Short mmCIF file of C-alpha atoms and ligand atoms in Angstrom, two decimals:
data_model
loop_
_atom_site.label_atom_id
_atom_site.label_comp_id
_atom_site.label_asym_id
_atom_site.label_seq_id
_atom_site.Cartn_x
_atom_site.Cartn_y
_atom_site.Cartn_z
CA UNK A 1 -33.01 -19.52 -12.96
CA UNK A 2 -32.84 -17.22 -15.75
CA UNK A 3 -32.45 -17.74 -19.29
CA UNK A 4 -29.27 -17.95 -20.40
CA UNK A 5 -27.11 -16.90 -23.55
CA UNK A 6 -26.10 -13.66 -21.80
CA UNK A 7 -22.95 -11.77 -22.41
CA UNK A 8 -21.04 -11.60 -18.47
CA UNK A 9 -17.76 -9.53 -18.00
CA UNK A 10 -14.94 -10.97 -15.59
CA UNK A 11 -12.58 -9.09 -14.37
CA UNK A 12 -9.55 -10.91 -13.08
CA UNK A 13 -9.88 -13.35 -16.09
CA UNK A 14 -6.50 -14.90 -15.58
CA UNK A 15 -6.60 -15.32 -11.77
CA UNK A 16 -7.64 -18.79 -10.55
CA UNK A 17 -11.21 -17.92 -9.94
CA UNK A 18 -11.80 -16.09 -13.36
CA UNK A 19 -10.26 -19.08 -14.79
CA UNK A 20 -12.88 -21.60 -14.01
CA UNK A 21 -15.53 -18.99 -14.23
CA UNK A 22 -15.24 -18.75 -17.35
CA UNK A 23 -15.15 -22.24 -18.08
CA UNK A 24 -18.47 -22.68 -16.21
CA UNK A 25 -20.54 -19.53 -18.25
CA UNK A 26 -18.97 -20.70 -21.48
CA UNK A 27 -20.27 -24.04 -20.65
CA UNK A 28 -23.79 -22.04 -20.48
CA UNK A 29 -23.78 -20.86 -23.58
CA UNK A 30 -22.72 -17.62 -22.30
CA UNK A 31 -20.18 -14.46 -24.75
CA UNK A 32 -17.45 -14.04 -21.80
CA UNK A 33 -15.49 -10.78 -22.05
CA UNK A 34 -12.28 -11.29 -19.85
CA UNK A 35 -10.86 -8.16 -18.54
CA UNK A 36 -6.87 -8.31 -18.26
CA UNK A 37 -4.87 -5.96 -17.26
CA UNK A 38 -1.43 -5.10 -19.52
CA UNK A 39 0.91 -6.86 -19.13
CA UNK A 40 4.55 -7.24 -20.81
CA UNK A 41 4.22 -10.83 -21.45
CA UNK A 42 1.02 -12.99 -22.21
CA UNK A 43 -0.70 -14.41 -19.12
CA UNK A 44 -3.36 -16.85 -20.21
CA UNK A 45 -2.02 -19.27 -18.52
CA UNK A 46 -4.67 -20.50 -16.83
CA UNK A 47 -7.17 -20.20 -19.23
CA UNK A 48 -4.94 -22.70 -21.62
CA UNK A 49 -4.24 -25.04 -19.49
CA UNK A 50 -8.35 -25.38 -18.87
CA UNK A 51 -8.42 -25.00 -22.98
CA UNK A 52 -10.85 -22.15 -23.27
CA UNK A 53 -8.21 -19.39 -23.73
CA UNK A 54 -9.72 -18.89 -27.73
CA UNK A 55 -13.20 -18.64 -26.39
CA UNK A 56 -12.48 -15.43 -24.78
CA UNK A 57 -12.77 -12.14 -25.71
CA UNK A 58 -10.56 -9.86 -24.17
CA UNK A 59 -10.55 -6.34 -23.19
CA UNK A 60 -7.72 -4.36 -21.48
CA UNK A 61 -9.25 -3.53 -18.09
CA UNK A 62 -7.55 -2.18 -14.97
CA UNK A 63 -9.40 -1.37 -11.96
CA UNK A 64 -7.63 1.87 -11.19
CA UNK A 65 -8.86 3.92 -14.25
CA UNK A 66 -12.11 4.71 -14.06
CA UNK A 67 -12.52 5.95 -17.08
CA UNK A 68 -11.11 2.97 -18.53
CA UNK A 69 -13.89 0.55 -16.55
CA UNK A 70 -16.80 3.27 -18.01
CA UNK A 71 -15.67 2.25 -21.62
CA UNK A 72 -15.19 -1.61 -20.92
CA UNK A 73 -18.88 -1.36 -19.99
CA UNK A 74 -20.18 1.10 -22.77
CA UNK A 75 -18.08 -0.99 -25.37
CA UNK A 76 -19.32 -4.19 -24.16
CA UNK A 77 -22.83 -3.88 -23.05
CA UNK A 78 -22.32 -6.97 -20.04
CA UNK A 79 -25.37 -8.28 -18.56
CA UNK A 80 -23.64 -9.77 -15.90
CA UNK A 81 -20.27 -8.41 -14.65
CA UNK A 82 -18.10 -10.36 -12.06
CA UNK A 83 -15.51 -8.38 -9.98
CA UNK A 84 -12.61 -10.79 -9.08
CA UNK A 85 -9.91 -8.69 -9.97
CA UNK A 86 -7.83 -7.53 -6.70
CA UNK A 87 -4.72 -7.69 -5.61
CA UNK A 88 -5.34 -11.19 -3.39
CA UNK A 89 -2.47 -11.71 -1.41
CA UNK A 90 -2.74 -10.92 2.32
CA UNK A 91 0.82 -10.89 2.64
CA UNK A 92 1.08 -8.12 0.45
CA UNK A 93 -1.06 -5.71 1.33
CA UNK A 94 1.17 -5.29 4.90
CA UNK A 95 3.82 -4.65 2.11
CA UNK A 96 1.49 -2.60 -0.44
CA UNK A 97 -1.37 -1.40 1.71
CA UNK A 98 -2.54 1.72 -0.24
CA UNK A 99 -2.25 -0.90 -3.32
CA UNK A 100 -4.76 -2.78 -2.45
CA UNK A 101 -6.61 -0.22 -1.24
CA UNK A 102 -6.93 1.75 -4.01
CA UNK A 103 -7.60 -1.76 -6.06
CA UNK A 104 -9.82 -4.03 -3.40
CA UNK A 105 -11.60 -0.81 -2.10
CA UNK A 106 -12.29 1.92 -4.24
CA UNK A 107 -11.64 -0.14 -7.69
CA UNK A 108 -14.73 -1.92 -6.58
CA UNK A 109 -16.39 1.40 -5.99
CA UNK A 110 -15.25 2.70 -9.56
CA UNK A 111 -17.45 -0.27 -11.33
CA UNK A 112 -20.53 0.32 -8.89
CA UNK A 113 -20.58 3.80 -10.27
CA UNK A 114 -20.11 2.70 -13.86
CA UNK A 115 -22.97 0.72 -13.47
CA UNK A 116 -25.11 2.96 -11.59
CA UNK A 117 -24.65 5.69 -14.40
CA UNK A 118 -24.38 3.47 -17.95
CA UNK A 119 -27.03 1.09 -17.17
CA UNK A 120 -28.26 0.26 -13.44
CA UNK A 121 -30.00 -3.45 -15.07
CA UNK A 122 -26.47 -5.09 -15.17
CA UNK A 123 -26.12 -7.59 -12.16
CA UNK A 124 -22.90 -7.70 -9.79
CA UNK A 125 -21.32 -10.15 -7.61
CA UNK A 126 -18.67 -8.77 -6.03
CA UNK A 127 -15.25 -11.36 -4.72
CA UNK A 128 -15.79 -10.48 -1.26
CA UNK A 129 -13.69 -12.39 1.44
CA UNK A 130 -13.94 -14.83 4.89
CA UNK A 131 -11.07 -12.33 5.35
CA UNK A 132 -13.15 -10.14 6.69
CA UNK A 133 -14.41 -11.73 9.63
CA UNK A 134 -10.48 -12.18 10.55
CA UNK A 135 -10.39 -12.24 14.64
CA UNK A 136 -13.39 -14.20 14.46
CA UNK A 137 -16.62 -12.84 16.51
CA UNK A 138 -17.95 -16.17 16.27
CA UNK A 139 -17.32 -20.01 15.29
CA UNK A 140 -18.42 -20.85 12.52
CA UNK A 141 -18.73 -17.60 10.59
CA UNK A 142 -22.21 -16.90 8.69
CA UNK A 143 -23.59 -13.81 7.27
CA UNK A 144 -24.78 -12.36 11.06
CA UNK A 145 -21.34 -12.47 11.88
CA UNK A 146 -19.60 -9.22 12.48
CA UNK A 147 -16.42 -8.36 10.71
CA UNK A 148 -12.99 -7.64 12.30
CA UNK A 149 -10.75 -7.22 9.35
CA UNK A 150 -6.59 -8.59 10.28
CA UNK A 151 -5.44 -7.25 7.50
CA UNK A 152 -5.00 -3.96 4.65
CA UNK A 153 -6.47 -6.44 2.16
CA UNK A 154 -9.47 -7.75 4.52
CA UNK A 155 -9.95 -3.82 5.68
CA UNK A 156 -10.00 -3.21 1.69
CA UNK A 157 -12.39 -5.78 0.89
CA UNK A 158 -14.59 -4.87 3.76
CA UNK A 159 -14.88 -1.41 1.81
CA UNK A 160 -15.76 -3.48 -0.99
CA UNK A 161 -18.30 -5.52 0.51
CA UNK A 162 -20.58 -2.57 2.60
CA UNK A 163 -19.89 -0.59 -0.99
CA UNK A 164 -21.92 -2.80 -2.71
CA UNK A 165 -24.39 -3.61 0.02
CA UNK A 166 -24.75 0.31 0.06
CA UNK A 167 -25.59 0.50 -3.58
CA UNK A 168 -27.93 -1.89 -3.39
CA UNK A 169 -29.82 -0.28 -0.92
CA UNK A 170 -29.42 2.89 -2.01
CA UNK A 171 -30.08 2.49 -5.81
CA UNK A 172 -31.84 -0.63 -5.90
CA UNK A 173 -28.59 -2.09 -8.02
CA UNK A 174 -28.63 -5.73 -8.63
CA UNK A 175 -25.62 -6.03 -6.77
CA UNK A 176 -24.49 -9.37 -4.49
CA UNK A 177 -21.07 -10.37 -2.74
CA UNK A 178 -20.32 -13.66 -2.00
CA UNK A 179 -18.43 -14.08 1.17
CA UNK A 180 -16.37 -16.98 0.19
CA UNK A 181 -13.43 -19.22 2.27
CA UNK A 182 -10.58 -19.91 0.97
CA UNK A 183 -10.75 -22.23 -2.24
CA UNK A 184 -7.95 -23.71 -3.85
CA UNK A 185 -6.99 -26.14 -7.18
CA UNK A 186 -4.14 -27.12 -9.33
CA UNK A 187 -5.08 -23.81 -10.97
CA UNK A 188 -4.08 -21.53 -7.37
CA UNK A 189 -1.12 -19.04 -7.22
CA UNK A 190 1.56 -20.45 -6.49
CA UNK A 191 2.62 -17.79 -3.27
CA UNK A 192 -0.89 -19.08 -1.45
CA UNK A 193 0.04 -21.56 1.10
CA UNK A 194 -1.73 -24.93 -0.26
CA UNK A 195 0.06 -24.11 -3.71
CA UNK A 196 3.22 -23.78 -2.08
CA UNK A 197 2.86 -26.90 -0.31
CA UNK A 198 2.11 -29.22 -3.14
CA UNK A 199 4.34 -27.75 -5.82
CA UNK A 200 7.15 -27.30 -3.00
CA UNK A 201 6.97 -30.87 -2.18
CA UNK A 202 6.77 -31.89 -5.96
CA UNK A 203 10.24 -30.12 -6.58
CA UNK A 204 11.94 -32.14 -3.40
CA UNK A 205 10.18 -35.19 -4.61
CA UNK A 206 11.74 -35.19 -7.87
CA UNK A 207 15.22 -33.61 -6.75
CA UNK A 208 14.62 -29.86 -7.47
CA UNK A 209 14.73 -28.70 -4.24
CA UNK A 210 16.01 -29.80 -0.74
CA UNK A 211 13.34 -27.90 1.68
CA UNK A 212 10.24 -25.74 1.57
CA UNK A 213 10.29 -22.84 4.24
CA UNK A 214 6.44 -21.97 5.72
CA UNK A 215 5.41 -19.61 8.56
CA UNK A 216 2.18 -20.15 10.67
CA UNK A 217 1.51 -23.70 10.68
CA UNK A 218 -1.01 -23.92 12.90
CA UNK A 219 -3.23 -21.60 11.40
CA UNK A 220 -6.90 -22.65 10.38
CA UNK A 221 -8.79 -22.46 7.30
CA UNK A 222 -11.59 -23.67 5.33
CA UNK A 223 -10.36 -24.63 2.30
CA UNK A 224 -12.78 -25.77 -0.39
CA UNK A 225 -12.66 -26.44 -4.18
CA UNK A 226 -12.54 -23.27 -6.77
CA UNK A 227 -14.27 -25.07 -9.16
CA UNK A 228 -17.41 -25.59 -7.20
CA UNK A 229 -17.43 -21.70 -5.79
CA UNK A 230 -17.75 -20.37 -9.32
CA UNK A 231 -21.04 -21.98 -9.26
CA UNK A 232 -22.01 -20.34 -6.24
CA UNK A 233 -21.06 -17.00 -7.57
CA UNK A 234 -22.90 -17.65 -10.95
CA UNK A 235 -25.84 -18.92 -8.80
CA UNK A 236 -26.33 -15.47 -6.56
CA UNK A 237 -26.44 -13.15 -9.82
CA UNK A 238 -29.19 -15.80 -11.30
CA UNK A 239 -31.37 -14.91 -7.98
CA UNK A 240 -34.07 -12.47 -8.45
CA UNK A 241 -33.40 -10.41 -5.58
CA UNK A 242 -29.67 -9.75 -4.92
CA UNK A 243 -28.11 -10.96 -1.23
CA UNK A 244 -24.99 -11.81 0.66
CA UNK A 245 -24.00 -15.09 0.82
CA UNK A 246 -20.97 -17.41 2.83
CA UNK A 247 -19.14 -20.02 0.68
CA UNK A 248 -17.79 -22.49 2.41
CA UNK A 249 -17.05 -26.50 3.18
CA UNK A 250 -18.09 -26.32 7.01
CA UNK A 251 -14.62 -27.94 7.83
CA UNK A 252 -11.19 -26.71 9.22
CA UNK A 253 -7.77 -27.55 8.99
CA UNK A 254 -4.51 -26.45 10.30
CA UNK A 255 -2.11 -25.58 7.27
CA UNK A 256 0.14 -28.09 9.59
CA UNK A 257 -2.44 -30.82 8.71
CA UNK A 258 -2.32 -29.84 4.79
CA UNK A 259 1.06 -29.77 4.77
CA UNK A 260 1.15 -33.54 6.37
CA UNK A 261 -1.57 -34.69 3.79
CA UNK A 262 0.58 -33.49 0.88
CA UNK A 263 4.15 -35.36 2.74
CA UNK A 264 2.42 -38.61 2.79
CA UNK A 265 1.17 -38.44 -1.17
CA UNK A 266 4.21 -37.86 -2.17
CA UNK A 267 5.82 -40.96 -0.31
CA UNK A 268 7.50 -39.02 2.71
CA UNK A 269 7.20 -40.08 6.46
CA UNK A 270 6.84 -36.89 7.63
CA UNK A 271 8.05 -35.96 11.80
CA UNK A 272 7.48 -33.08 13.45
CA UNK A 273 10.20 -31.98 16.08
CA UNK A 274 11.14 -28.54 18.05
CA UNK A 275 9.38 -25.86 18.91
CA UNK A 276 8.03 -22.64 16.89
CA UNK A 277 10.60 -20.74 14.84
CA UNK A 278 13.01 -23.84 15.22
CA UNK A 279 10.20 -26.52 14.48
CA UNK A 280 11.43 -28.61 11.47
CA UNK A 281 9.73 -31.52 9.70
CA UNK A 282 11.73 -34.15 8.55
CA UNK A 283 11.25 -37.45 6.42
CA UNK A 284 11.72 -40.15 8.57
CA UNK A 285 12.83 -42.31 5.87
CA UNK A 286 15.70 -40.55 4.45
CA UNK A 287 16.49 -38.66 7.38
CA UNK A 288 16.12 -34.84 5.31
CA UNK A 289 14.58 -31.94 6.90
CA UNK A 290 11.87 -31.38 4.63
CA UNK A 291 10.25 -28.04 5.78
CA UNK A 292 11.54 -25.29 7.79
CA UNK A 293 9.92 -22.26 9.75
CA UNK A 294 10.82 -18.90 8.02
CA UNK A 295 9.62 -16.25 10.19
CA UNK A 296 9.38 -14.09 7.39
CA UNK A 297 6.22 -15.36 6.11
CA UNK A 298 4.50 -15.06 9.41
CA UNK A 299 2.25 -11.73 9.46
CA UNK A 300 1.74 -8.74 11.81
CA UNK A 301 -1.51 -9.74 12.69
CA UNK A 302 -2.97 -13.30 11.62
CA UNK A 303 -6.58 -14.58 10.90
CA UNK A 304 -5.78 -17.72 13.28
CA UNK A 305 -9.52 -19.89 12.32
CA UNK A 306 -11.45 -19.50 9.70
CA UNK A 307 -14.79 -21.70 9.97
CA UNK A 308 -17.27 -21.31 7.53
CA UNK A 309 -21.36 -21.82 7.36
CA UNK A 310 -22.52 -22.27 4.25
CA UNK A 311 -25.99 -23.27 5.08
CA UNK A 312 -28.08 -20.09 3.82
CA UNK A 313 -26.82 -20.91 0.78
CA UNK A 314 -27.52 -24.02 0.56
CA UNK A 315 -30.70 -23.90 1.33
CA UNK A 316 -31.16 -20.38 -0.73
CA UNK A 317 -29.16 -21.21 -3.86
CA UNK A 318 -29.22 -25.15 -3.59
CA UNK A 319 -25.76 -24.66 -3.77
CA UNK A 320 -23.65 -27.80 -1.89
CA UNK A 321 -19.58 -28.42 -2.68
CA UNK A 322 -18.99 -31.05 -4.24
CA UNK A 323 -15.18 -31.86 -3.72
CA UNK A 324 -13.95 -32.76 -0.25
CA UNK A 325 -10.57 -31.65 1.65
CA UNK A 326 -8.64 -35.06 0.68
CA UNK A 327 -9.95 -34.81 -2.86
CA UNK A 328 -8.59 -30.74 -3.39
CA UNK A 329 -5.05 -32.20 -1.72
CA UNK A 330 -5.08 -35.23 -4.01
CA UNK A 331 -5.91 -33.18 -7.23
CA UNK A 332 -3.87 -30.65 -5.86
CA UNK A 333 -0.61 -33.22 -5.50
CA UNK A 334 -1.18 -34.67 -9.00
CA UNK A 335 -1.32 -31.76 -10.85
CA UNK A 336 2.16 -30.32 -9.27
CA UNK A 337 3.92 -33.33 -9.34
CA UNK A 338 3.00 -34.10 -13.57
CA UNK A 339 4.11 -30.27 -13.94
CA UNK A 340 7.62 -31.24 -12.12
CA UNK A 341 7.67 -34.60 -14.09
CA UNK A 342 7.18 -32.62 -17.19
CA UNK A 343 9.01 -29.51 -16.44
CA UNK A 344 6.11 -27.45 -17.30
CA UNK A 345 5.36 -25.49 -13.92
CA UNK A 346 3.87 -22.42 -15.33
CA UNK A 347 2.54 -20.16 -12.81
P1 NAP B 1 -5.98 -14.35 -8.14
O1 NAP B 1 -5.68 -15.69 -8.71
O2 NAP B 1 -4.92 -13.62 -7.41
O3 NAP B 1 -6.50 -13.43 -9.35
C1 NAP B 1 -6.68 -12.06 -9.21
C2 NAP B 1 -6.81 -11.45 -10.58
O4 NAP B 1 -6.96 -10.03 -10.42
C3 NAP B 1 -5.60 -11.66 -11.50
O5 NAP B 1 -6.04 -12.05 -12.77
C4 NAP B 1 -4.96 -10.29 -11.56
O6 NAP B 1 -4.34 -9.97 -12.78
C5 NAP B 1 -6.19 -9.38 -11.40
N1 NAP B 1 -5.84 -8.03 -10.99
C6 NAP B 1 -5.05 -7.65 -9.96
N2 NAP B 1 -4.97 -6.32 -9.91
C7 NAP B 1 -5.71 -5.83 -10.93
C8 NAP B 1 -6.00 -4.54 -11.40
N3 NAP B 1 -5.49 -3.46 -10.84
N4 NAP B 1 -6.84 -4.41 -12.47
C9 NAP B 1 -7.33 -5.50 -13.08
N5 NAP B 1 -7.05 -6.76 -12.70
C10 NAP B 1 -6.26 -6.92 -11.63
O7 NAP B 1 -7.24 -14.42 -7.18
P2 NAP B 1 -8.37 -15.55 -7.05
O8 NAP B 1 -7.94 -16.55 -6.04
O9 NAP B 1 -8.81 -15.99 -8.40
O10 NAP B 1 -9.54 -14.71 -6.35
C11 NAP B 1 -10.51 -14.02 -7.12
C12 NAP B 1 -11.16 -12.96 -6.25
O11 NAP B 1 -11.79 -13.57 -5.13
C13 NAP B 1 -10.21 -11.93 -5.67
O12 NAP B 1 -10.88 -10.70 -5.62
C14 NAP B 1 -9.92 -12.43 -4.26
O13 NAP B 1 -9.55 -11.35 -3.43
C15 NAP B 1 -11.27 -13.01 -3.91
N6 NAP B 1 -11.27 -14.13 -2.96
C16 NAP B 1 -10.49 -15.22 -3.19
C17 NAP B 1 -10.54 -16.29 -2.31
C18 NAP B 1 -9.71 -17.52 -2.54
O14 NAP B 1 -9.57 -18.30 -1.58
N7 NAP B 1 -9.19 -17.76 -3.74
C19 NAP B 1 -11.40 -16.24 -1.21
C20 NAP B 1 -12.19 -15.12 -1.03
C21 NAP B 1 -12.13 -14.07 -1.92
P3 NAP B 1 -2.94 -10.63 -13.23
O15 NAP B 1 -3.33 -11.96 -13.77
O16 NAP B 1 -2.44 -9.67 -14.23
O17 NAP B 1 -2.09 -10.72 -11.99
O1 G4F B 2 -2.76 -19.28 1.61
P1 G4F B 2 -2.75 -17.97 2.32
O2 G4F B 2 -1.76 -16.95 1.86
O3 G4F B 2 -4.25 -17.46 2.26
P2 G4F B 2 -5.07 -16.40 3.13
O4 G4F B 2 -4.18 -15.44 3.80
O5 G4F B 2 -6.00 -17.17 3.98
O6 G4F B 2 -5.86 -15.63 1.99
C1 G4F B 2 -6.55 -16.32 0.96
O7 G4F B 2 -7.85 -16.61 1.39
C2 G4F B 2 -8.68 -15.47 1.62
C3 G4F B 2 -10.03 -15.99 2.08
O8 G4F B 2 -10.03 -16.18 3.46
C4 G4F B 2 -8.77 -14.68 0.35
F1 G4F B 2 -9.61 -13.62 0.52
C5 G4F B 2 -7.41 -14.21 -0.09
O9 G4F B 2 -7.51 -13.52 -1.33
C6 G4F B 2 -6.53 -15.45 -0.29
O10 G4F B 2 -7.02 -16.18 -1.38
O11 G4F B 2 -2.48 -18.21 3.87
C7 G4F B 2 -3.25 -19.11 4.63
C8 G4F B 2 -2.62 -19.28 6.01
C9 G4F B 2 -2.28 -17.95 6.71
O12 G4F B 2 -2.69 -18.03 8.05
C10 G4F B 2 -0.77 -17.87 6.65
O13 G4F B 2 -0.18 -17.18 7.73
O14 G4F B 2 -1.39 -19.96 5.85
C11 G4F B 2 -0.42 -19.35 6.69
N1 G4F B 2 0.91 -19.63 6.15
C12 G4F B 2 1.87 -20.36 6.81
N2 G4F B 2 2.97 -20.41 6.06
C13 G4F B 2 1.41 -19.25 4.98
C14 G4F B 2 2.71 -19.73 4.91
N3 G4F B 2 0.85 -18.54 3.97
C15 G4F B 2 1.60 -18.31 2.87
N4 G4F B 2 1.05 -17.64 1.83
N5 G4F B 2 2.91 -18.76 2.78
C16 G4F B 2 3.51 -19.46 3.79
O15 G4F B 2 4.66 -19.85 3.69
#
């Protein structure tokens, strides 16, 4: 590992990821600059409710000006920069495809050519995604596995990902993407399906709302813990030779099997009955249909499994997750339901 006391760039400070990223290098005696991007209202949200928001600096940064990402880097001399900004919702890049292209793709491109021409030493770890492997070639998923992108945003990322692979390669760039699995916390957006579930059962818990409406239930992921990926990402850029590396738990659930986790903490009896778009859950004990399909928020092409291997890095990085699935739904449960109790649900 290398010595610390570094100065590392985030982009994407206020997302969930940047978040706890933060946290972690300020924790290592590291200067984090926090690129945001403007906004009309404050959005430190995150960064407050973790209490490090004052131990940030922050510099306007938005990945669709290059010229804007060339200063940011000029200005702040980062040893370390950290791309999580994107636009992260797979939903809305069928809605906002050139978006997220221009963002996901080529604003990932616009930084590897900042750094290749203001000062090729700075390391990179690129956010890349398990949504690239999308109609899996292969169960469980490693870093052999070929890609087949589902999505704009996965197709986006995947432009991302061989980007910096390709700069690497070609100009010896110290640059490394993590391909990481879905990860979650109290700290996740609240349009991401395990958010929605625990703050949407919070509100019908404590009378705010009568039903939450979900689309696929019976598709797979491998959720794991935000907090202990930023340690993964951290620990890639600390390497001496840059690499591509899977983050993941190794485990799989259906979001049918979250959702039934996050029923039963929050005291319902939950019952499954009918059949796809007309297959309703309802709480045995008072009766109430509880969740509802909305075929709206099904997609025109789904990533059905997502499976993980994290075992290179493991045994590459000595990195291991710490927190387990019941753990991230238990966390996940408290935290929404003292935000309902307190009327304090802030993003
Ligand atoms: P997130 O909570 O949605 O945060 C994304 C951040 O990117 C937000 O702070 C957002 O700014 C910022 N952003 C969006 N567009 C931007 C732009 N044009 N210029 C500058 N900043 C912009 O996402 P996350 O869950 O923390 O994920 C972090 C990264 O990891 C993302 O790249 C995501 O695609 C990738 N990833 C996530 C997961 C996961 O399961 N969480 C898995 C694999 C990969 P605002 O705050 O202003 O909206
Ligand atoms: O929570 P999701 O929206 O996450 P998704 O699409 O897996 O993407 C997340 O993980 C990726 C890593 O694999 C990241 F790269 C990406 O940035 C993001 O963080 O949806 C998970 C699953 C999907 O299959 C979706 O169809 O849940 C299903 N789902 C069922 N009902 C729903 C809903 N998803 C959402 N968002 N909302 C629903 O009501």
């Amino acid at each position: 590992m290398r010595e610390l006391t570094k100065t590392a760039l985030i982009t994407g400070i206020n997302g969930q990821d940047g978040a706890y990223l933060a946290r972690l290098l300020l924790s290592k005696g590291y200067r984090v600059v926090g690129g945001m991007r403007r906004s009309s209202t404050p959005n430190v949200q995150r960064l407050e409710e973790l209490g490090i928001a004052n131990d940030v600096t922050f510099v306007d940064l938005d990945l669709f000006e290059l010229t804007n990402l060339i200063r940011c880097v000029e200005t702040q001399k980062p040893d370390e920069i950290y791309n999580l900004a994107a636009q992260s919702f797979v939903a809305l890049s069928f809605e906002q495809p050139l978006y997220t292209a221009e963002i996901d793709a080529l604003g990932t491109l616009r930084f590897l050519e900042a750094i290749r021409h203001i000062n090729p030493k700075i390391r990179f770890y690129q956010a890349s995604t398990s949504e690239m492997f999308g109609k899996v070639q292969a169960i469980p998923q490693d870093e052999t596995t070929p890609f087949y992108p589902r999505s704009p945003y996965g197709v986006a990322k995947l432009f991302g990902h061989w980007s910096t692979v390709n700069y690497r390669e070609s100009y010896g760039l110290h640059a490394s993407s993590g391909i990481l699995f879905n990860h979650e916390s109290p700290l996740r957006g609240r349009e991401f399906v395990t958010r929605k579930i625990t703050l949407g059962m919070a509100t019908i818990r404590h009378g705010q709302a009568e039903v939450l409406e979900l689309g696929n239930l019976d598709a797979k992921r491998d959720w794991g813990f935000a907090g202990d990926y930023v340690e993964g990402m951290w620990r890639m850029v600390q390497q001496e030779r840059p690499g591509d590396y899977v983050l993941a738990t190794g485990e799989t659930h259906t979001v049918r099997n979250f959702a039934e986790k996050v029923a039963q903490w929050f005291g319902f009896d939950l019952a499954w009955s009918g059949q796809a778009e007309r297959e309703i859950g309802t709480d045995r004990k008072s009766g109430k249909v509880i969740i509802r399909i909305n075929p709206n928020f099904y997609r025109p092409a789904e990533v059905d499994l997502l499976l993980g291997s994290p075992r290179l890095a493991e045994e590459k990085l000595g990195w291991k997750r710490k927190v387990g699935f019941e753990a991230l739904t238990e966390m996940m449960c408290a935290a929404d339901d003292r935000r309902v109790l307190d009327g304090r649900v802030q993003f």
